[in-house]
Amino acid sequence: MIRGGKSFVSSPPAFSNDAKKLLVATSNTVSIFSTSTGMLITELEGHTALVTSVIVVPNSNSVFCYCWTSSLDGTIRYWDFSAPELIKAIDIRQPIFSMVVPSLLSRQDEGDGKPADVFAYMSIEGVSGHKNKPKSLLGQIRKCNLTESRLVGGVNLAETTRPAFITMSPSSEFFGIQNKRTLHIWKVPAKDYERAVVKRIKLHHTKDFSSFAFHPFDQVVAAGDVTGRILVWRGFGSRRFSNDSMKGRSINNEDEKAGVRGDDDAESCSTWHWHSSEVNLLSFSSDGAHLYSGGNEGVLVMWQLDTGKKRFLPRIGSPLLYFVDSPDSLLSSMSCADNQIHILNTSSMEILKSIAGIKLPCSFPDTWSGLSRGFVFDHAAGLVAVRAENYCVQFYSLFDDRENSQVQFVKGTINQVVITLVALSPDGTMMSTAETVLSEEGIGGVVSLKFWACKLQKKDFKLSTIVYEPHRDAAISAMTFHPSCPIVVTSSYGGDFKVWICSHVSQDADKVTENSGWTCHSVGSYKGKPMTAATFSADGSVLAVAAETVITLWDPDRNFLVAVIGETLAPIVSLSFVGISEYLVSASHGSKPQLSVWCMSKLSTMWSYKLHAEAVACTDDASSFAVLALLPESPNLDNSNGTRICSTNGVILLFNVEDPVPIATWNVRKANGGGLSFLQQSESSLENNTSVGKQPSALLVYINGDHEYVVFDPYSKEVKKLSLTRQDVNSEHEERGRFGYTALYGELPAFERNKETSEVAILPSERPWETIFSGSSHNLPPLTRLCSSFLESLLEKRTSAII
């Protein structure tokens, strides 16, 4: 089994002390990458839910490599990541959303020479403790004694409506959170202990904050808001923190507090504005001379703190999320929303290396969201094509869990372009795409059909042919390649389908057919109905096209209608032939979803289910197929701690085409927007998934709506017993997908039927009326026996001696 597709940007990464390694939180593990090569070195495994914080213990000796991690599973773990080896685990039993450890930099010895305790400040999800109010989830800032491995009782620094991200100053003197339009800043005590008083100030703004950062050594804090403005407070805490060896002077005259709102504790506040939308990241340079900012524009801005002058690193290609400095003053990391981490030279503003994960889901306009569905798989190479925000398609290796290549479809456009469909040829050397250029009003647009070609091994596709408005003004509903010839069929909602052929195909596999042209060979329609899906049979002799609720069968060479079968209750959205068999699988969506299996020889339905099939995958040579079906929505439940429990919302069903009873089933989460496909086994996967002397079978890949995936052998007995649902925080109650009675009252006691039953003799009782009605109702004695026994029990029995 292979898992992959993890997010690299769920939380900020951390550099090792020698800046040669980058520790990245990837789902429930910590992946360690080389900053010079960008390759994965090792992983820290042990958490059972999302890792939310990675903190490297500072040490001048680079030989010692230790770090603290926190997770939504409610544990804090201490690692030696050079081994890698787990040293210590602390169970808080509450989800931890963020954590800082200020005492790592300023740890002092106690009077008796014993090292002082190490304390962590955490943002956790707790439950309101008001007696007169119902319990509700909220965020709390709590304190934990890492040395004693326990949560400090009675210390709750703040409560918010939701858990907040904690930001700590590089000097470890301050830490804070943003809560809507307020910044909460605490000063860490010089000598921290469990009951030490942690002083706090608040800074206010008229807009909601989106990010903030502390100066490395001065009492300066910068915060960005949702409108793109950056506010810089200087001398914050001049009154509240004055007793703690303040740097700077105290301002008593309110007139001198330029830009400071109300009674906020700061000397001055200045505002900068360049970003057009919310500021996602803020970070000061290690020397404190510059401030880095970034947002949805995909541009890194470097502000000179004294003058406000700006420098730019443009065309990054994705919204910026995090910026982290390293012990090397010339090296930093920049995390982007497209699941990439760039290693940056801050002196030259040059990207040195990129660590790329699978592209995260992108949003589409509401008008076109229904057309932009599904994943495209290269079954032979083990690749998946994922559409990204910046008008490109990423080819991602499912076996190696890394990016293979990217294809940029649109460059230098000012209009929004939606890539609605992508199709690959069976050998992976040709690709076709459907794109729509939206108008300025967002209504209508120009549809274009593009054909691409590439080398056999490398996915560096080159544009071959472009056709504007291939189906007049109608959108393209489906595209499919012929299994052996350079032929593509496109169907449209306008009521027709077209067969496209390539005029020239190079016989050299290493040569890109750049000059090959694609032309329309034939056009077909059926009663003017919208054509919603299309597919070829395994040998390419039959073309099946869905005309809303019916299936039309065509001879693709002569463009001749052979037969019409169906009809379904809702429009058909996908068609798939099951390998080399005579069976066809159709899936319909809408108010009456349906999954149907059709027999081509009988031109009738074999069997069908009322299922919403999100994806259907068929094997190439066998008679089995898999379906990703959505389950009915069930309400989220709360456990005893008040933590919200998410239930499974999908199931994978493996069928033999002739049998409506599934061979195997697996419960999955995040099935909405997911994909399913069979893959050919690679050399590396053969070692992990097949035994000696056993013929390799096709692997099944499931990719969920967040683009996390798992590759496994669906015919393995071990895998059939394994749930594909990942265990998340407090999710032990959801492994079986609870619904109805089980969701409310729990599982019923297990009932085991005895194979051998023996008749038990009925013994008379002195008080039969007490036990006569015990047991199941259908096993009660006959009424005649009940009456006689009951009446006899009322009679007083007397015994007399016979002389």
Short mmCIF file of C-alpha atoms in Angstrom, two decimals, residues 162-588:
data_model
loop_
_atom_site.label_atom_id
_atom_site.label_comp_id
_atom_site.label_asym_id
_atom_site.label_seq_id
_atom_site.Cartn_x
_atom_site.Cartn_y
_atom_site.Cartn_z
CA ARG A 162 -12.07 29.28 17.49
CA PRO A 163 -8.47 28.06 18.00
CA ALA A 164 -5.94 30.68 16.90
CA PHE A 165 -2.44 30.40 15.45
CA ILE A 166 0.27 31.51 17.90
CA THR A 167 3.14 33.66 16.67
CA MET A 168 6.35 33.98 18.71
CA SER A 169 9.03 36.67 18.45
CA PRO A 170 12.48 35.51 17.27
CA SER A 171 13.89 36.67 20.63
CA SER A 172 11.31 34.46 22.43
CA GLU A 173 10.30 37.46 24.62
CA PHE A 174 6.79 37.79 23.22
CA PHE A 175 4.08 35.69 21.67
CA GLY A 176 0.59 36.55 20.49
CA ILE A 177 -2.53 35.69 18.54
CA GLN A 178 -4.90 37.56 16.24
CA ASN A 179 -8.60 37.49 17.11
CA LYS A 180 -10.69 39.30 14.54
CA ARG A 181 -9.78 43.02 14.93
CA THR A 182 -7.60 42.60 18.02
CA LEU A 183 -4.00 41.54 18.58
CA HIS A 184 -3.29 39.84 21.90
CA ILE A 185 0.39 40.05 22.88
CA TRP A 186 1.91 38.41 25.94
CA LYS A 187 5.37 38.96 27.44
CA VAL A 188 7.11 35.80 28.56
CA PRO A 189 8.33 36.08 32.19
CA ALA A 190 12.10 36.39 32.57
CA LYS A 191 11.96 33.39 34.89
CA ASP A 192 9.06 31.24 33.84
CA TYR A 193 7.35 28.83 36.20
CA GLU A 194 3.89 27.30 36.41
CA ARG A 195 2.13 30.14 38.22
CA ALA A 196 4.20 32.97 36.76
CA VAL A 197 2.20 36.05 35.79
CA VAL A 198 2.13 36.52 32.00
CA LYS A 199 1.32 40.14 31.18
CA ARG A 200 -0.82 40.98 28.15
CA ILE A 201 -1.67 43.98 25.99
CA LYS A 202 -4.17 44.45 23.17
CA LEU A 203 -3.82 46.37 19.91
CA HIS A 204 -6.93 47.23 17.91
CA HIS A 205 -7.82 47.89 14.28
CA THR A 206 -10.92 48.69 12.23
CA LYS A 207 -10.54 45.60 10.00
CA ASP A 208 -9.96 41.92 10.71
CA PHE A 209 -6.32 40.90 10.98
CA SER A 210 -4.98 38.19 8.70
CA SER A 211 -1.32 37.86 9.82
CA PHE A 212 1.31 39.49 12.03
CA ALA A 213 5.02 39.21 12.92
CA PHE A 214 7.46 40.39 15.59
CA HIS A 215 10.71 42.28 15.05
CA PRO A 216 13.77 40.13 15.86
CA PHE A 217 15.06 42.37 18.69
CA ASP A 218 13.04 45.64 18.93
CA GLN A 219 9.54 46.02 20.33
CA VAL A 220 8.01 46.41 16.90
CA VAL A 221 5.12 44.36 15.58
CA ALA A 222 3.63 44.37 12.08
CA ALA A 223 0.14 43.12 11.22
CA GLY A 224 -1.71 42.70 7.93
CA ASP A 225 -5.46 42.92 7.46
CA VAL A 226 -8.00 41.53 5.02
CA THR A 227 -7.94 44.66 2.84
CA GLY A 228 -4.21 44.46 2.08
CA ARG A 229 -2.97 47.08 4.55
CA ILE A 230 0.05 46.59 6.80
CA LEU A 231 0.17 48.28 10.22
CA VAL A 232 3.49 48.69 12.04
CA TRP A 233 3.41 49.46 15.78
CA ARG A 234 6.61 50.70 17.38
CA GLY A 235 7.28 50.57 21.10
CA PHE A 236 4.31 48.36 21.91
CA GLY A 237 3.82 47.64 25.62
CA SER A 238 5.67 50.77 26.73
CA ARG A 239 3.38 51.09 29.77
CA ARG A 240 2.34 47.53 30.55
CA PHE A 241 5.79 45.99 30.12
CA SER A 242 7.74 48.96 31.54
CA ASN A 243 8.80 47.07 34.65
CA ASP A 244 10.49 44.38 32.65
CA SER A 245 13.63 46.23 31.47
CA MET A 246 11.86 47.93 28.55
CA LYS A 247 13.72 48.99 25.49
CA GLY A 248 12.63 52.47 24.51
CA ARG A 249 10.85 55.31 26.28
CA SER A 250 7.36 55.64 27.66
CA ILE A 251 4.97 58.01 25.96
CA ASN A 252 2.50 59.80 28.23
CA ASN A 253 1.27 62.45 25.85
CA GLU A 254 -1.59 61.06 23.77
CA ASP A 255 -0.87 63.54 20.97
CA GLU A 256 2.54 61.99 20.37
CA LYS A 257 1.09 58.52 19.79
CA ALA A 258 0.74 58.96 16.05
CA GLY A 259 -1.64 56.48 14.43
CA VAL A 260 -2.37 54.60 17.66
CA ARG A 261 -6.05 53.90 18.30
CA GLY A 262 -7.63 54.83 21.62
CA ASP A 263 -5.71 53.69 24.67
CA ASP A 264 -3.60 51.07 22.89
CA ASP A 265 -0.19 50.58 24.48
CA ALA A 266 2.21 51.65 21.70
CA GLU A 267 4.33 54.67 20.83
CA SER A 268 3.32 54.99 17.18
CA CYS A 269 1.58 53.18 14.35
CA SER A 270 2.20 53.59 10.62
CA THR A 271 0.27 52.09 7.70
CA TRP A 272 1.59 50.73 4.39
CA HIS A 273 -0.57 49.60 1.48
CA TRP A 274 0.39 47.72 -1.66
CA HIS A 275 -1.53 44.42 -1.64
CA SER A 276 -4.94 44.34 -3.28
CA SER A 277 -6.33 41.65 -0.97
CA GLU A 278 -5.59 40.19 2.45
CA VAL A 279 -1.98 39.86 3.59
CA ASN A 280 -1.24 36.18 4.16
CA LEU A 281 2.35 36.39 5.39
CA LEU A 282 4.53 38.83 7.27
CA SER A 283 8.11 38.25 8.41
CA PHE A 284 11.02 40.45 9.42
CA SER A 285 14.49 39.80 8.08
CA SER A 286 17.04 38.39 10.52
CA ASP A 287 18.81 41.77 10.76
CA GLY A 288 15.53 43.61 11.33
CA ALA A 289 16.07 46.01 8.43
CA HIS A 290 13.37 44.66 6.13
CA LEU A 291 9.82 43.33 6.30
CA TYR A 292 8.59 40.64 3.90
CA SER A 293 4.93 40.49 2.93
CA GLY A 294 2.88 38.36 0.56
CA GLY A 295 -0.70 37.68 -0.44
CA ASN A 296 -2.93 36.31 -3.16
CA GLU A 297 -1.09 38.20 -5.90
CA GLY A 298 1.78 35.71 -5.82
CA VAL A 299 4.34 38.49 -5.30
CA LEU A 300 6.83 38.70 -2.44
CA VAL A 301 7.31 42.31 -1.33
CA MET A 302 10.39 43.35 0.66
CA TRP A 303 9.83 46.63 2.56
CA GLN A 304 12.70 48.71 3.88
CA LEU A 305 11.61 49.34 7.46
CA ASP A 306 13.05 52.86 7.84
CA THR A 307 12.02 54.35 4.48
CA GLY A 308 9.12 52.16 3.32
CA LYS A 309 10.76 51.52 -0.07
CA LYS A 310 9.88 48.26 -1.79
CA ARG A 311 11.52 45.47 -3.77
CA PHE A 312 9.60 42.68 -5.47
CA LEU A 313 9.91 39.02 -6.36
CA PRO A 314 7.07 38.70 -8.92
CA ARG A 315 5.49 35.85 -10.89
CA ILE A 316 5.72 33.22 -8.18
CA GLY A 317 2.51 31.79 -9.60
CA SER A 318 0.50 31.12 -6.45
CA PRO A 319 -0.70 32.91 -3.29
CA LEU A 320 1.92 33.06 -0.54
CA LEU A 321 1.27 31.54 2.89
CA TYR A 322 4.40 31.37 5.09
CA PHE A 323 7.90 32.84 5.17
CA VAL A 324 10.50 31.28 7.48
CA ASP A 325 14.07 32.42 8.13
CA SER A 326 16.90 29.95 8.64
CA PRO A 327 20.03 30.11 10.83
CA ASP A 328 21.82 30.99 7.59
CA SER A 329 21.02 34.67 7.07
CA LEU A 330 20.96 34.21 3.28
CA LEU A 331 18.52 31.31 3.23
CA SER A 332 14.75 31.33 3.75
CA SER A 333 11.74 29.25 2.82
CA MET A 334 8.50 30.43 1.25
CA SER A 335 5.36 28.27 1.30
CA CYS A 336 2.76 28.75 -1.44
CA ALA A 337 -0.89 27.78 -1.77
CA ASP A 338 -0.13 25.43 -4.70
CA ASN A 339 1.57 23.03 -2.26
CA GLN A 340 5.09 24.18 -3.06
CA ILE A 341 7.91 25.31 -0.77
CA HIS A 342 10.59 27.47 -2.37
CA ILE A 343 14.10 27.76 -0.91
CA LEU A 344 15.01 31.42 -1.38
CA ASN A 345 18.25 33.37 -1.41
CA THR A 346 17.15 36.54 0.39
CA SER A 347 20.14 38.55 -0.81
CA SER A 348 19.54 38.08 -4.53
CA MET A 349 15.78 37.35 -4.21
CA GLU A 350 16.32 34.17 -6.23
CA ILE A 351 14.57 30.84 -5.85
CA LEU A 352 17.26 28.18 -5.43
CA LYS A 353 15.19 25.01 -5.10
CA SER A 354 11.52 24.04 -4.95
CA ILE A 355 9.88 21.21 -3.04
CA ALA A 356 6.66 20.43 -4.88
CA GLY A 357 3.77 18.31 -3.66
CA ILE A 358 0.59 17.45 -5.48
CA LYS A 359 -1.45 20.47 -6.52
CA LEU A 360 -4.23 21.25 -4.09
CA PRO A 361 -7.87 21.56 -5.25
CA CYS A 362 -8.62 24.74 -7.16
CA SER A 363 -11.89 26.62 -7.34
CA PHE A 364 -13.96 27.16 -10.47
CA PRO A 365 -16.71 29.65 -11.28
CA ASP A 366 -20.15 28.40 -10.32
CA THR A 367 -21.25 28.33 -13.95
CA TRP A 368 -18.46 25.91 -14.91
CA SER A 369 -17.94 23.95 -11.70
CA GLY A 370 -20.08 21.07 -12.95
CA LEU A 371 -17.95 20.63 -16.07
CA SER A 372 -14.58 20.69 -14.28
CA ARG A 373 -14.79 17.27 -12.72
CA GLY A 374 -12.69 14.15 -12.38
CA PHE A 375 -9.04 13.19 -12.61
CA VAL A 376 -7.11 11.90 -15.60
CA PHE A 377 -4.73 8.97 -15.12
CA ASP A 378 -1.85 7.60 -17.16
CA HIS A 379 -2.39 3.93 -16.31
CA ALA A 380 0.90 2.67 -17.73
CA ALA A 381 3.18 5.32 -16.19
CA GLY A 382 1.32 5.59 -12.88
CA LEU A 383 0.69 9.34 -13.23
CA VAL A 384 -2.28 11.54 -12.46
CA ALA A 385 -3.00 14.83 -14.21
CA VAL A 386 -4.16 17.50 -11.77
CA ARG A 387 -5.45 20.91 -12.83
CA ALA A 388 -3.99 23.86 -10.94
CA GLU A 389 -4.90 27.49 -10.30
CA ASN A 390 -2.26 29.08 -12.52
CA TYR A 391 -3.60 27.66 -15.82
CA CYS A 392 -1.44 24.56 -15.79
CA VAL A 393 -1.77 20.80 -15.40
CA GLN A 394 0.58 18.92 -13.10
CA PHE A 395 1.62 15.34 -13.84
CA TYR A 396 2.23 13.67 -10.50
CA SER A 397 3.84 10.27 -9.95
CA LEU A 398 1.58 8.16 -7.73
CA PHE A 399 4.27 5.57 -7.02
CA ASP A 400 7.09 8.04 -6.24
CA ASP A 401 4.87 10.68 -4.58
CA ARG A 402 6.52 13.58 -6.38
CA GLU A 403 5.95 15.90 -9.31
CA ASN A 404 6.88 14.60 -12.74
CA SER A 405 6.25 17.70 -14.87
CA GLN A 406 3.94 20.63 -15.52
CA VAL A 407 2.25 21.82 -18.68
CA GLN A 408 1.42 25.51 -18.93
CA PHE A 409 -1.69 26.00 -21.03
CA VAL A 410 -2.15 29.75 -20.96
CA LYS A 411 0.50 32.46 -20.65
CA GLY A 412 0.10 36.20 -20.28
CA THR A 413 -3.71 36.34 -20.36
CA ILE A 414 -5.79 39.01 -18.67
CA ASN A 415 -9.03 37.01 -18.89
CA GLN A 416 -9.92 34.10 -16.66
CA VAL A 417 -9.43 30.70 -18.31
CA VAL A 418 -11.09 27.50 -17.08
CA ILE A 419 -9.63 24.14 -18.11
CA THR A 420 -12.82 22.08 -18.11
CA LEU A 421 -11.62 18.72 -19.47
CA VAL A 422 -8.36 16.82 -19.96
CA ALA A 423 -7.94 13.49 -21.77
CA LEU A 424 -4.86 11.29 -22.34
CA SER A 425 -4.21 8.65 -24.96
CA PRO A 426 -3.67 5.08 -23.64
CA ASP A 427 0.08 5.25 -24.30
CA GLY A 428 0.36 8.73 -22.74
CA THR A 429 1.92 10.42 -25.78
CA MET A 430 -1.09 12.56 -26.78
CA MET A 431 -3.39 14.81 -24.83
CA SER A 432 -6.45 16.87 -25.57
CA THR A 433 -7.85 19.70 -23.45
CA ALA A 434 -11.02 21.77 -23.44
CA GLU A 435 -10.68 25.36 -22.27
CA THR A 436 -13.09 28.25 -21.82
CA VAL A 437 -12.03 31.90 -21.79
CA LEU A 438 -14.58 33.72 -19.64
CA SER A 439 -15.89 37.10 -20.60
CA GLU A 440 -15.48 40.12 -18.34
CA GLU A 441 -19.03 39.73 -17.01
CA GLY A 442 -18.39 36.04 -16.25
CA ILE A 443 -21.20 34.95 -18.58
CA GLY A 444 -20.49 32.92 -21.69
CA GLY A 445 -17.01 32.67 -23.14
CA VAL A 446 -14.95 31.24 -25.98
CA VAL A 447 -14.50 27.44 -25.98
CA SER A 448 -11.34 26.02 -27.50
CA LEU A 449 -10.18 22.45 -28.12
CA LYS A 450 -6.42 21.83 -28.01
CA PHE A 451 -4.39 18.80 -29.05
CA TRP A 452 -0.94 18.13 -27.55
CA ALA A 453 1.90 15.70 -28.23
CA CYS A 454 4.96 14.68 -26.22
CA LYS A 455 7.81 12.22 -26.02
CA LEU A 456 7.09 8.76 -24.69
CA GLN A 457 9.03 9.09 -21.42
CA LYS A 458 8.90 12.83 -20.71
CA LYS A 459 5.62 14.67 -20.22
CA ASP A 460 6.82 17.86 -21.92
CA PHE A 461 3.75 18.33 -24.11
CA LYS A 462 3.85 20.65 -27.08
CA LEU A 463 0.78 22.24 -28.62
CA SER A 464 -0.11 20.61 -31.93
CA THR A 465 -3.55 21.92 -32.97
CA ILE A 466 -6.08 24.38 -31.60
CA VAL A 467 -9.73 24.52 -32.65
CA TYR A 468 -11.94 27.43 -31.59
CA GLU A 469 -15.62 26.79 -30.95
CA PRO A 470 -15.47 23.10 -31.99
CA HIS A 471 -19.20 22.64 -31.28
CA ARG A 472 -20.42 26.08 -32.26
CA ASP A 473 -21.32 27.89 -29.04
CA ALA A 474 -21.90 24.75 -26.92
CA ALA A 475 -19.63 23.48 -24.17
CA ILE A 476 -17.76 20.19 -24.48
CA SER A 477 -19.20 17.53 -22.16
CA ALA A 478 -16.75 14.64 -22.69
CA MET A 479 -13.56 13.63 -24.51
CA THR A 480 -12.17 10.15 -25.10
CA PHE A 481 -9.27 8.64 -27.07
CA HIS A 482 -9.44 5.59 -29.32
CA PRO A 483 -7.59 2.67 -27.62
CA SER A 484 -5.14 2.09 -30.50
CA CYS A 485 -5.50 4.84 -33.15
CA PRO A 486 -4.94 8.62 -33.04
CA ILE A 487 -8.66 9.34 -32.87
CA VAL A 488 -10.49 11.55 -30.38
CA VAL A 489 -14.24 11.88 -29.87
CA THR A 490 -15.73 14.99 -28.27
CA SER A 491 -19.38 15.32 -27.26
CA SER A 492 -21.25 18.52 -26.50
CA TYR A 493 -24.35 19.75 -24.78
CA GLY A 494 -25.35 21.30 -28.10
CA GLY A 495 -26.63 17.94 -29.34
CA ASP A 496 -23.78 16.49 -31.41
CA PHE A 497 -20.47 14.63 -31.16
CA LYS A 498 -17.43 14.86 -33.44
CA VAL A 499 -14.72 12.38 -34.40
CA TRP A 500 -11.26 13.95 -34.77
CA ILE A 501 -8.34 12.23 -36.49
CA CYS A 502 -4.64 13.07 -36.56
CA SER A 503 -3.27 13.63 -40.06
CA HIS A 504 0.32 12.63 -39.24
CA VAL A 505 1.83 10.42 -36.54
CA SER A 506 5.58 10.08 -36.17
CA GLN A 507 6.89 6.53 -35.94
CA ASP A 508 9.78 7.70 -33.75
CA ALA A 509 8.67 7.57 -30.11
CA ASP A 510 11.29 10.10 -29.07
CA LYS A 511 10.18 12.70 -31.60
CA VAL A 512 7.39 15.11 -30.80
CA THR A 513 4.81 15.38 -33.57
CA GLU A 514 4.72 19.17 -33.51
CA ASN A 515 3.54 19.52 -37.11
CA SER A 516 0.75 16.95 -36.82
CA GLY A 517 -2.69 18.36 -37.51
CA TRP A 518 -6.07 17.26 -36.21
CA THR A 519 -9.16 17.51 -38.39
CA CYS A 520 -12.83 16.66 -37.95
CA HIS A 521 -13.62 13.31 -39.59
CA SER A 522 -17.35 12.99 -38.91
CA VAL A 523 -20.27 14.41 -36.93
CA GLY A 524 -23.14 12.56 -35.31
CA SER A 525 -26.27 13.36 -33.32
CA TYR A 526 -29.39 11.67 -31.96
CA LYS A 527 -32.74 13.50 -32.07
CA GLY A 528 -31.03 16.76 -31.12
CA LYS A 529 -30.50 15.60 -27.54
CA PRO A 530 -27.47 16.83 -25.57
CA MET A 531 -24.58 14.38 -25.77
CA THR A 532 -23.33 13.99 -22.19
CA ALA A 533 -20.75 11.15 -22.22
CA ALA A 534 -18.70 9.03 -24.64
CA THR A 535 -16.35 6.03 -24.58
CA PHE A 536 -14.77 3.43 -26.86
CA SER A 537 -14.87 -0.34 -26.44
CA ALA A 538 -11.61 -2.18 -25.69
CA ASP A 539 -10.94 -2.93 -29.37
CA GLY A 540 -12.25 0.41 -30.61
CA SER A 541 -14.94 -1.14 -32.81
CA VAL A 542 -17.85 0.37 -30.87
CA LEU A 543 -18.39 3.96 -29.82
CA ALA A 544 -20.92 4.52 -27.05
CA VAL A 545 -22.35 8.02 -26.70
CA ALA A 546 -24.92 9.01 -24.08
CA ALA A 547 -27.79 11.16 -25.33
CA GLU A 548 -29.07 12.35 -21.97
CA THR A 549 -30.92 9.27 -20.62
CA VAL A 550 -30.30 6.82 -23.50
CA ILE A 551 -27.11 5.19 -24.82
CA THR A 552 -26.40 5.21 -28.55
CA LEU A 553 -23.98 2.69 -30.07
CA TRP A 554 -22.06 3.74 -33.20
CA ASP A 555 -19.63 2.32 -35.71
CA PRO A 556 -16.86 4.95 -35.46
CA ASP A 557 -15.34 4.12 -38.86
CA ARG A 558 -18.55 4.60 -40.86
CA ASN A 559 -20.27 6.93 -38.39
CA PHE A 560 -23.29 4.62 -38.47
CA LEU A 561 -25.83 4.26 -35.64
CA VAL A 562 -25.93 0.58 -34.67
CA ALA A 563 -28.34 0.46 -31.74
CA VAL A 564 -29.98 2.44 -28.96
CA ILE A 565 -30.31 1.07 -25.42
CA GLY A 566 -31.58 2.48 -22.14
CA GLU A 567 -33.33 4.52 -20.59
CA THR A 568 -32.17 5.84 -17.23
CA LEU A 569 -33.98 8.01 -14.70
CA ALA A 570 -31.46 10.88 -14.89
CA PRO A 571 -28.98 12.16 -17.49
CA ILE A 572 -25.89 9.96 -17.86
CA VAL A 573 -22.60 11.65 -16.96
CA SER A 574 -20.09 8.83 -17.56
CA LEU A 575 -19.73 5.66 -19.64
CA SER A 576 -17.11 2.91 -19.32
CA PHE A 577 -16.65 -0.44 -21.03
CA VAL A 578 -15.54 -3.16 -18.59
CA GLY A 579 -12.28 -4.44 -20.07
CA ILE A 580 -12.67 -6.78 -23.02
CA SER A 581 -16.11 -7.93 -21.90
CA GLU A 582 -19.44 -7.09 -23.50
CA TYR A 583 -20.61 -5.01 -20.57
CA LEU A 584 -20.97 -1.25 -20.28
CA VAL A 585 -21.27 0.73 -17.03
CA SER A 586 -23.15 4.02 -16.89
CA ALA A 587 -23.49 6.53 -14.06
CA SER A 588 -26.26 9.12 -13.71
#
